[in-house]
Structures are given as C-alpha cells and as structure tokens.
Amino acid sequence: MKTIEQIASELQGYDPGALRADAVDDFLSRLVEPVRETEPVSLCAALGRVLAADLISPINVPPHDNSAMDGYAFAGASLQPDADLALRVVGTVHAGATWTGWVAEDECVRIMTGAVMPAGLDTVVPVEFTRLSGEEVTIPAGVVRLGDNRRLLGEDLMTGRAALRAGSRLGPAALGLIASLGLGSVTVRRRPKVAFFSTGDEILSLGESARAGAIYDSNRYTLFGLLSRLGVELLDLGAVRDDPVALRAAFERAAREADAVITSGGVSVGEADHTKAVMRELGDIAFWRIAMRPGRPMAVGRLRHETRDALLFGLPGNPVAVMVTFLAFVRPALLRLMGATETQPLRVPAFSLETMRKKPGRTEFQRGIASRSPDGNLRVRSTGSQGSGVLRSMAEANCLIVLRHEQDEVAPGDTVDLLLFDGLI
Ligand code: AMP
Ligand code: MG
C-alpha cells in the first residue's frame, strides 16, 4: 500500500496546490486497491455486482444447430442458381422436439424457430418465401443460400471459453447470459461499504426547523443517490457539527466500519473549521486545489485503522461541486475499489449550440442537455445558471460537458467533450 508521499513522488510535476483535473485519475488509481474478498450470490442478487473471475461456459449456447425462422429445413446443396426447387414435406419439427427420421434429397421438414435442425439438413427457407401445394413446397430461385437461417451450435457461447470477464459489472444482459448457461449463482467481489457525512455548523438535517443562517443538507441526498446507483453498501453518518470531538467520532467510526469515507464541506483553503485538522490527525491525506470549476478543493487519502485503512474523499461543500467531483473522480475510484475493469464514463464529442465562457488553465465542467440534431449529430447546450451552488442546473442535465484545460471560450458549432453516465445494458 503506497503512502500519499510515495504516490506523489511517482508523478511528474505533481503539485497539490495546482493539480490538473486530468491528473487526478492517475493519482487515484495508484491510491485505490480493489477489495479482495469474494462471495457467491444467487443470480438475481448479482445485478450490478462485479464478477470475481472469468466465467467459463460449461455448455454450448445454443446447444445444437437450430432454425432461426419458421419455414422449411432442407439440404442446401440441392439449390440451383436459376431454378425453383420443389421439395416434398415429410413432417414437422417444433421447438423443444427433435426429428429422428431420415430426410431424402428431394424432401424437407417444416420447422419452427428454435427447433433442432434435423440431421443432414443445413438450410431453412422462411415460410413467407415459399408456395405450398398439397405436400409439395416450392422455393423460388434466389431467395435463400446454403446455410441461411440456421443458428450454429455454440454460436453465442462455446464450452470452455470465457463468457464474461473478471471485473465485468453485471447488467441485465449479463444476468440473461449467465442464466442461458444454466447457472443459478455466480461469484462476485464483496461490495465495498462507503460511509458518508456532511460537515458544517450551518447544515440542517431534514426534520430540523429552519433557523437564520442555516441551510438544509442536500449533499447527503445526492451522495445517497450516486452511491446507491453504483451498487456499494451505504453507511449514512448524518450531518456532523464543526466540532473536533464530533468530527473525530464520525471519522473514527467511518474508518472502523467502512472501506471508503466521503465527506462534504470544510476542505476549502480559507476554512476556519476543524474538518481538515481532524483529517490530518487521523489519516495520511493530501489537500488539493484542483485547477477546475466547480470544485477546487478536495482532500484524498486514507484514514488509519488497526486492521484496514479506509479511503477518504473529502469533497467541497457546494452541492454542484460535490456531484461533479464525485462523478469525475470518486466514481472511477470507487469502481476500481469494487474491482471493476471499466471505470470511466463514456466520453464523446458533441458540438455546442451556444457560447460557453471558459478560462484557459483549468478544466470546467458544465451541466449539459445533449440531444440529436436533425442531421444526426450529437449536440449540447448548458442548463441555465452554472453557479456551483445551483443544484437545479444538475437536476435538468443528462450529461456533463467537459471544457478541457487548454480550451478557450467555446463558440456555437465548436466541439466539446461530454461525459455520459448511463447504466448497464
Ligand atoms: P465549504 O466547502 O464548507 O466552504 O462549503 C461551501 C458551500 O457549500 C457553503 O455555502 C456551504 O454552506 C455549502 N454546503 C456545505 N455543505 C453542504 C450540504 N451538505 N448541503 C448543502 N450545502 C452545503
Ligand atoms: Mg464550511
């Protein structure tokens, strides 16, 4: 396990007081080690979990050659390029049944989608292409080629091959795929437990009555949503007063019970509060000023604990900054902690519909609404006021717009990068 100092020494030009946003991921990937423990879970409980080892297919899927259409199965070698083919229908095979009879060269079998291909037959003509007269079916010239409309044994999954790779997050498609192998359970990594709390004397919890100078805690709810979606185990430690004793108790409990701890507030440079002092006292922490907007200050590191240190992400207090720093930095780090191999959101270019003010020398994250333009390209506009306290800008967004470090003001038609955070298929 590397210390903050060791990681810092590995990175070229690392400056905690002026850190580039695009350097954060490199730092965090050196800090975060995946949880090691694994556990078997039943198939439905595996949704969103991370596969612990390659899943080797115990069977072929499909287990036999079968028809992809309702039609007639026959030997494709009988097809002539320019002539219709007339065949005698000798029977029917339904899905779930097998055909045991012999089929001669001038014969065929009516076959349903998914039914096993009779021995010796390799081609299916869809019923709608044919003419039936009594027991004879005519296949017009040119409607099918040899091998058409036949699904091959093992076409989807082959015995002994990896059906899914270790580190995959299991989505709905993966559940179906695992079920198609006849498996009712699967081994996944333990879910990390993530503790989170808000800090600050001005923070009211829901249910408390409003008072002058105080605001309701929103960060704990955005974090609850973000963490729930990620599929970690949650430990909500509430809103903690800016008091060394209360803060120490919260950090100590979090370090004892969780794999990672996320706080909001109290990490800005000018803070007169105790959050940073307690973090420093209990952990190995870097205090960053990131060249970004929103969300400049951030603390990262580890809180010491006898048996197992906990990762710490001390996020800024502003509600939008919390979400942006979570999505841009903490989410990939937590996915890595979960053991996932794919940790980054989808990043795609889009053209801007409007002027976007931007200072070079920092990365700016705007909240965007991406859509498809009539000519089929991806386009984006920002969601009204981009103030870092305006959570409404985030609530209306379907993506983050990344204005890169070197980038200057954006004119309509210019290309910007989007981060898309959609779920798993
Ligand atoms: P700080 O980083 O502590 O200086 O906080 C920056 C701003 O975010 C201040 O206006 C805080 O009042 C506000 N803030 C801090 N924590 C929260 C929270 N949990 N919910 C809503 N706003 C917060
Ligand atoms: Mg504060």
Coordinates of C-alpha atoms and ligand atoms in Angstrom, one line a residue:
M1 CA 0.0 0.0 0.0
K2 CA 1.5 3.3 -1.1
T3 CA 1.5 6.4 1.0
I4 CA 0.5 9.8 -0.4
E5 CA 4.1 10.8 -0.4
Q6 CA 5.1 7.7 -2.4
I7 CA 2.4 8.3 -4.9
A8 CA 3.3 12.0 -5.2
S9 CA 6.9 11.0 -5.9
E10 CA 5.9 8.8 -8.8
L11 CA 4.0 11.5 -10.6
Q12 CA 5.8 14.0 -12.9
G13 CA 5.1 17.6 -11.9
Y14 CA 2.7 16.8 -9.2
D15 CA 1.6 19.9 -7.4
P16 CA -1.2 19.6 -4.8
G17 CA -1.7 23.3 -4.8
A18 CA -2.4 23.4 -8.6
L19 CA -3.4 20.0 -9.7
R20 CA -4.7 19.5 -13.2
A21 CA -8.1 17.7 -13.3
D22 CA -6.8 15.3 -15.9
A23 CA -4.1 14.1 -13.5
V24 CA -6.4 13.2 -10.7
D25 CA -7.4 9.8 -12.1
D26 CA -3.8 8.7 -12.4
F27 CA -3.2 9.6 -8.7
L28 CA -6.3 7.8 -7.5
S29 CA -5.7 4.7 -9.5
R30 CA -2.4 4.4 -7.6
L31 CA -4.1 5.0 -4.3
V32 CA -7.1 2.6 -4.6
E33 CA -6.7 -1.1 -4.4
P34 CA -9.7 -3.3 -5.2
V35 CA -11.4 -5.2 -2.4
R36 CA -10.2 -8.8 -2.4
E37 CA -12.9 -10.8 -0.8
T38 CA -15.4 -12.6 -3.0
E39 CA -18.7 -14.3 -2.3
P40 CA -21.2 -16.5 -4.2
V41 CA -24.6 -14.8 -4.8
S42 CA -27.7 -16.0 -6.4
L43 CA -28.3 -14.8 -10.0
C44 CA -30.8 -12.0 -9.3
A45 CA -28.7 -10.7 -6.4
A46 CA -25.8 -10.4 -8.8
L47 CA -27.3 -7.4 -10.7
G48 CA -24.8 -4.5 -10.5
R49 CA -22.1 -6.7 -8.8
V50 CA -18.6 -7.2 -10.2
L51 CA -17.6 -10.6 -11.4
A52 CA -14.7 -12.1 -9.4
A53 CA -13.2 -14.4 -12.0
D54 CA -13.7 -15.2 -15.7
L55 CA -17.0 -17.0 -16.2
I56 CA -16.2 -20.1 -18.2
S57 CA -19.0 -21.5 -20.2
P58 CA -19.9 -25.1 -19.1
I59 CA -22.0 -25.7 -22.1
N60 CA -22.6 -24.6 -25.7
V61 CA -25.2 -22.0 -26.4
P62 CA -27.2 -22.8 -28.4
P63 CA -26.6 -26.5 -27.5
H64 CA -27.5 -27.6 -31.1
D65 CA -27.9 -26.2 -34.6
N66 CA -31.4 -24.8 -34.8
S67 CA -33.7 -22.8 -37.0
A68 CA -33.7 -19.0 -36.9
M69 CA -37.1 -18.9 -38.7
D70 CA -40.4 -20.6 -39.1
G71 CA -40.0 -22.3 -42.5
Y72 CA -38.7 -25.5 -44.2
A73 CA -35.4 -27.2 -43.4
F74 CA -33.7 -28.9 -46.3
A75 CA -30.2 -29.7 -47.7
G76 CA -28.9 -26.5 -49.3
A77 CA -26.8 -28.5 -51.8
S78 CA -30.0 -29.0 -53.8
L79 CA -30.3 -25.3 -54.6
Q80 CA -29.8 -24.3 -58.2
P81 CA -28.9 -20.7 -59.0
D82 CA -31.6 -20.1 -61.6
A83 CA -34.2 -22.7 -60.9
D84 CA -37.0 -23.1 -58.4
L85 CA -36.7 -26.0 -56.1
A86 CA -39.6 -28.3 -55.4
L87 CA -39.5 -30.5 -52.2
R88 CA -41.9 -32.9 -50.6
V89 CA -42.8 -32.0 -47.0
V90 CA -42.3 -35.2 -44.9
G91 CA -43.2 -33.8 -41.4
T92 CA -43.0 -31.0 -38.9
V93 CA -40.5 -30.3 -36.1
H94 CA -41.4 -28.0 -33.3
A95 CA -39.1 -26.1 -30.9
G96 CA -38.2 -28.4 -28.0
A97 CA -38.6 -31.6 -30.1
T98 CA -36.1 -33.4 -32.3
W99 CA -36.6 -35.0 -35.7
T100 CA -35.4 -38.6 -35.8
G101 CA -36.5 -39.6 -39.3
W102 CA -34.4 -39.6 -42.4
V103 CA -34.9 -36.9 -45.0
A104 CA -34.1 -37.6 -48.6
E105 CA -32.5 -35.1 -51.1
D106 CA -35.9 -34.1 -52.6
E107 CA -37.6 -33.8 -49.2
C108 CA -37.9 -31.2 -46.5
V109 CA -39.2 -30.8 -42.9
R110 CA -41.5 -28.0 -41.8
I111 CA -39.5 -26.4 -38.9
M112 CA -40.3 -23.8 -36.2
T113 CA -38.0 -21.2 -34.8
G114 CA -35.6 -22.7 -32.3
A115 CA -36.3 -26.3 -33.3
V116 CA -33.2 -28.6 -33.7
M117 CA -32.1 -28.9 -37.3
P118 CA -32.8 -32.5 -38.5
A119 CA -29.6 -34.5 -39.2
G120 CA -28.2 -33.8 -42.7
L121 CA -30.2 -30.5 -43.2
D122 CA -28.3 -27.2 -43.2
T123 CA -30.6 -24.6 -44.6
V124 CA -34.0 -23.0 -43.8
V125 CA -36.2 -21.1 -46.1
P126 CA -38.7 -18.8 -44.3
V127 CA -42.3 -19.9 -44.9
E128 CA -43.3 -16.5 -46.4
F129 CA -40.9 -17.0 -49.4
T130 CA -42.5 -20.3 -50.4
R131 CA -45.6 -21.7 -52.2
L132 CA -47.3 -24.8 -50.8
S133 CA -49.4 -27.0 -52.9
G134 CA -50.6 -30.2 -51.2
E135 CA -47.5 -31.9 -49.8
E136 CA -45.1 -30.1 -52.1
V137 CA -43.4 -26.8 -51.3
T138 CA -41.7 -24.6 -54.0
I139 CA -38.7 -22.5 -53.1
P140 CA -38.3 -19.7 -55.7
A141 CA -34.8 -19.3 -57.2
G142 CA -32.5 -16.9 -55.3
V143 CA -34.5 -16.5 -52.1
V144 CA -32.0 -18.4 -49.9
R145 CA -28.4 -19.6 -50.0
L146 CA -26.9 -22.7 -48.4
G147 CA -26.7 -22.3 -44.6
D148 CA -29.2 -19.5 -44.4
N149 CA -31.4 -19.1 -41.3
R150 CA -29.6 -21.7 -39.3
R151 CA -28.1 -20.9 -35.9
L152 CA -25.0 -22.9 -35.2
L153 CA -24.2 -24.8 -32.1
G154 CA -22.0 -22.7 -29.8
E155 CA -22.6 -19.6 -31.9
D156 CA -23.4 -17.5 -28.8
L157 CA -21.1 -19.2 -26.2
M158 CA -18.7 -22.1 -26.6
T159 CA -17.9 -24.7 -23.9
G160 CA -14.6 -23.8 -22.1
R161 CA -14.5 -20.3 -23.4
A162 CA -14.9 -17.2 -21.2
A163 CA -18.5 -16.0 -21.4
L164 CA -17.8 -12.9 -19.2
R165 CA -14.5 -11.5 -18.0
A166 CA -13.5 -10.9 -14.4
G167 CA -14.1 -7.3 -13.5
S168 CA -17.3 -7.0 -15.5
R169 CA -20.2 -5.3 -13.8
L170 CA -23.2 -7.5 -14.3
G171 CA -26.1 -5.8 -16.0
P172 CA -29.4 -7.2 -17.2
A173 CA -27.8 -8.7 -20.4
A174 CA -25.2 -10.5 -18.2
L175 CA -27.9 -12.0 -16.0
G176 CA -29.6 -13.4 -19.0
L177 CA -26.4 -14.7 -20.4
I178 CA -25.4 -16.4 -17.1
A179 CA -28.9 -17.9 -16.9
S180 CA -28.5 -19.2 -20.5
L181 CA -25.6 -21.3 -19.2
G182 CA -27.8 -22.9 -16.7
L183 CA -26.1 -21.2 -13.7
G184 CA -28.2 -20.1 -10.8
S185 CA -25.4 -18.4 -8.9
V186 CA -22.1 -16.6 -9.6
T187 CA -19.1 -15.4 -7.6
V188 CA -18.7 -11.7 -7.2
R189 CA -16.5 -9.3 -5.3
R190 CA -17.6 -8.2 -1.9
R191 CA -19.4 -4.9 -2.1
P192 CA -17.3 -2.1 -0.5
K193 CA -19.0 -0.2 2.3
V194 CA -18.9 3.6 1.8
A195 CA -19.6 5.9 4.8
F196 CA -20.6 9.4 4.1
F197 CA -21.5 12.5 6.1
S198 CA -21.9 16.3 5.8
T199 CA -19.9 18.8 7.8
G200 CA -20.6 22.4 8.8
D201 CA -22.4 24.2 11.5
E202 CA -24.8 25.7 9.0
I203 CA -26.1 22.3 7.9
L204 CA -29.7 21.3 9.0
S205 CA -30.9 17.8 8.7
L206 CA -34.4 17.1 7.4
G207 CA -36.9 17.4 10.2
E208 CA -35.0 20.2 12.0
S209 CA -36.7 23.6 11.9
A210 CA -35.1 26.3 9.8
R211 CA -33.0 28.9 11.6
A212 CA -31.2 32.1 10.4
G213 CA -28.0 31.3 8.5
A214 CA -28.7 27.6 8.2
I215 CA -29.4 25.6 5.1
Y216 CA -30.8 22.1 4.6
D217 CA -28.3 19.3 3.8
S218 CA -28.6 18.4 0.2
N219 CA -25.2 16.7 -0.3
R220 CA -26.1 13.7 1.8
Y221 CA -29.0 13.0 -0.6
T222 CA -27.1 13.5 -3.9
L223 CA -24.4 11.2 -2.4
F224 CA -27.0 8.7 -1.3
G225 CA -28.3 8.6 -4.9
L226 CA -24.9 8.4 -6.6
L227 CA -23.7 5.7 -4.3
S228 CA -26.8 3.7 -4.5
R229 CA -26.6 3.6 -8.2
L230 CA -23.1 2.5 -8.1
G231 CA -24.1 -0.5 -6.0
V232 CA -21.9 -0.1 -2.9
E233 CA -23.1 -0.7 0.6
L234 CA -24.0 2.6 2.3
L235 CA -23.4 4.0 5.8
D236 CA -25.0 7.4 6.3
L237 CA -23.4 9.1 9.3
G238 CA -25.6 12.2 9.1
A239 CA -24.6 15.8 9.4
V240 CA -21.7 16.4 11.8
R241 CA -21.1 19.7 13.6
D242 CA -17.9 21.6 13.1
D243 CA -16.6 20.4 16.4
P244 CA -13.4 18.4 16.9
V245 CA -14.9 15.8 19.2
A246 CA -18.0 15.2 17.0
L247 CA -15.8 15.1 13.8
R248 CA -13.3 12.7 15.4
A249 CA -16.0 10.4 16.5
A250 CA -17.5 10.4 13.0
F251 CA -14.2 9.8 11.2
E252 CA -13.2 7.1 13.6
R253 CA -16.5 5.2 13.2
A254 CA -16.3 5.6 9.4
A255 CA -12.7 4.3 9.4
R256 CA -13.7 1.4 11.6
E257 CA -16.7 0.3 9.6
A258 CA -16.2 1.3 6.0
D259 CA -13.8 0.8 3.1
A260 CA -14.2 4.4 2.0
V261 CA -15.4 7.6 3.5
I262 CA -16.9 10.6 1.7
T263 CA -17.4 13.9 3.4
S264 CA -18.6 17.2 2.0
G265 CA -17.6 20.7 3.2
G266 CA -14.8 22.0 5.3
V267 CA -11.9 21.4 2.9
S268 CA -11.5 24.9 1.3
V269 CA -8.3 26.8 1.9
G270 CA -9.8 29.6 3.9
E271 CA -11.8 27.3 6.2
A272 CA -11.7 28.2 9.8
D273 CA -13.1 24.9 10.7
H274 CA -11.8 21.7 12.2
T275 CA -12.5 19.2 9.4
K276 CA -9.1 19.4 7.9
A277 CA -7.3 19.3 11.2
V278 CA -9.1 16.1 12.2
M279 CA -8.5 14.5 8.8
R280 CA -4.8 15.3 9.2
E281 CA -4.7 13.9 12.7
L282 CA -6.4 10.6 11.7
G283 CA -5.0 9.9 8.3
D284 CA -2.5 10.2 5.5
I285 CA -4.2 12.9 3.5
A286 CA -3.4 15.2 0.5
F287 CA -5.2 18.5 0.4
W288 CA -5.6 19.6 -3.2
R289 CA -6.5 22.7 -5.1
I290 CA -7.6 21.3 -8.4
A291 CA -7.5 23.6 -11.5
M292 CA -11.2 23.0 -12.2
R293 CA -14.6 24.6 -11.9
P294 CA -16.7 23.8 -10.0
G295 CA -15.0 22.1 -7.1
R296 CA -11.5 23.3 -6.5
P297 CA -10.7 22.0 -3.0
M298 CA -10.6 18.3 -2.3
A299 CA -8.9 16.0 0.2
V300 CA -7.9 12.5 -0.6
G301 CA -6.0 9.8 1.2
R302 CA -6.5 7.2 3.9
L303 CA -7.8 7.2 7.4
R304 CA -5.8 4.9 9.6
H305 CA -7.3 1.9 11.2
E306 CA -5.8 -1.1 13.0
T307 CA -6.9 -3.7 10.6
R308 CA -7.7 -2.0 7.4
D309 CA -7.3 1.7 6.4
A310 CA -10.3 3.4 4.8
L311 CA -10.0 5.6 1.7
L312 CA -11.0 9.2 2.3
F313 CA -12.6 11.6 -0.2
G314 CA -13.2 15.0 1.3
L315 CA -15.3 16.8 -1.2
P316 CA -16.1 20.5 -1.3
G317 CA -19.3 21.8 0.2
N318 CA -21.1 23.3 -2.8
P319 CA -23.8 20.9 -3.9
V320 CA -22.9 21.0 -7.6
A321 CA -19.2 20.7 -6.8
V322 CA -20.0 17.6 -4.8
M323 CA -21.7 16.0 -7.7
V324 CA -19.1 17.0 -10.3
T325 CA -16.1 15.9 -8.2
F326 CA -17.9 12.6 -7.4
L327 CA -18.8 11.9 -11.0
A328 CA -15.4 12.9 -12.4
F329 CA -13.1 11.5 -9.7
V330 CA -14.7 9.5 -6.9
R331 CA -16.9 7.3 -9.1
P332 CA -14.0 5.9 -11.1
A333 CA -12.1 5.4 -7.9
L334 CA -15.0 3.5 -6.3
L335 CA -15.5 1.4 -9.3
R336 CA -11.8 0.4 -9.1
L337 CA -12.4 -0.3 -5.4
M338 CA -15.3 -2.6 -6.4
G339 CA -13.0 -4.5 -8.7
A340 CA -14.5 -3.3 -12.0
T341 CA -12.2 -3.0 -15.0
E342 CA -14.3 -0.3 -16.8
T343 CA -14.2 2.7 -14.5
Q344 CA -14.6 5.7 -16.8
P345 CA -17.8 7.2 -18.1
L346 CA -18.4 7.3 -21.8
R347 CA -16.6 10.4 -23.2
V348 CA -17.9 11.6 -26.6
P349 CA -17.5 14.8 -28.7
A350 CA -20.5 16.9 -29.4
F351 CA -21.0 20.3 -30.9
S352 CA -22.0 23.2 -28.8
L353 CA -25.2 25.1 -29.5
E354 CA -24.1 28.2 -27.7
T355 CA -21.2 30.3 -26.5
M356 CA -19.7 28.9 -23.3
R357 CA -17.4 31.2 -21.3
K358 CA -14.3 29.5 -20.3
K359 CA -10.9 30.4 -18.8
P360 CA -7.9 28.5 -20.1
G361 CA -5.7 26.9 -17.5
R362 CA -8.5 25.0 -15.7
T363 CA -11.0 22.2 -16.6
E364 CA -14.5 23.4 -16.4
F365 CA -17.5 21.1 -16.0
Q366 CA -20.8 22.4 -17.2
R367 CA -24.1 20.6 -16.8
G368 CA -25.5 19.9 -20.2
I369 CA -28.5 18.7 -22.1
A370 CA -27.4 16.5 -25.0
S371 CA -29.7 15.7 -27.9
R372 CA -29.5 14.6 -31.5
S373 CA -29.6 17.3 -34.2
P374 CA -31.8 16.8 -37.3
D375 CA -28.6 15.9 -39.3
G376 CA -27.9 13.1 -36.8
N377 CA -25.0 14.6 -34.9
L378 CA -24.8 14.9 -31.1
R379 CA -25.3 18.5 -29.9
V380 CA -25.3 20.0 -26.4
R381 CA -26.5 23.1 -24.6
S382 CA -25.9 24.0 -21.0
T383 CA -28.6 24.0 -18.3
G384 CA -29.1 27.7 -17.4
S385 CA -27.2 29.2 -14.5
Q386 CA -24.0 27.3 -13.9
G387 CA -23.3 28.6 -10.4
S388 CA -21.7 25.9 -8.3
G389 CA -24.5 26.2 -5.7
V390 CA -27.3 25.8 -8.2
L391 CA -28.3 22.2 -7.9
R392 CA -31.2 22.8 -10.4
S393 CA -28.6 23.0 -13.2
M394 CA -27.6 19.4 -12.3
A395 CA -31.2 18.2 -11.9
E396 CA -32.0 19.2 -15.5
A397 CA -28.8 17.8 -17.0
N398 CA -28.3 14.5 -18.8
C399 CA -24.5 14.8 -19.2
L400 CA -21.5 16.7 -18.0
I401 CA -19.8 19.0 -20.5
V402 CA -16.0 19.0 -20.1
L403 CA -14.2 22.1 -21.3
R404 CA -10.6 20.9 -21.4
H405 CA -7.7 22.5 -19.5
E406 CA -6.3 24.3 -22.5
Q407 CA -9.6 25.1 -24.2
D408 CA -10.7 28.8 -24.5
E409 CA -14.1 30.2 -24.8
V410 CA -16.4 28.0 -26.8
A411 CA -18.4 29.4 -29.8
P412 CA -21.5 27.9 -31.3
G413 CA -20.5 25.0 -33.5
D414 CA -17.3 24.3 -31.6
T415 CA -16.7 20.8 -30.3
V416 CA -16.8 20.0 -26.6
D417 CA -16.5 16.7 -24.7
L418 CA -19.4 15.1 -23.0
L419 CA -19.4 12.6 -20.1
L420 CA -22.3 10.2 -20.2
F421 CA -23.3 8.2 -17.2
D422 CA -25.9 5.8 -18.3
G423 CA -26.4 2.4 -16.8
L424 CA -25.6 -1.1 -17.9
I425 CA -27.3 -3.0 -20.7
Ligands
AMP1 P1 -17.4 24.7 2.3 O1 -16.7 23.9 1.3 O2 -17.6 24.1 3.6 O3 -16.8 26.1 2.4 O4 -18.9 24.9 1.7 C1 -19.2 25.6 0.5 C2 -20.6 26.0 0.4 O5 -21.4 24.8 0.3 C3 -21.2 26.8 1.6 O6 -22.1 27.7 1.1 C4 -21.9 25.7 2.4 O7 -22.9 26.3 3.1 C5 -22.4 24.8 1.3 N1 -22.6 23.5 1.8 C6 -21.7 22.7 2.6 N2 -22.3 21.6 2.9 C7 -23.5 21.5 2.4 C8 -24.5 20.5 2.4 N3 -24.4 19.3 3.0 N4 -25.7 20.8 1.7 C9 -25.8 22.0 1.1 N5 -24.9 22.9 1.0 C10 -23.7 22.7 1.7
MG2 MG -17.8 25.1 5.5

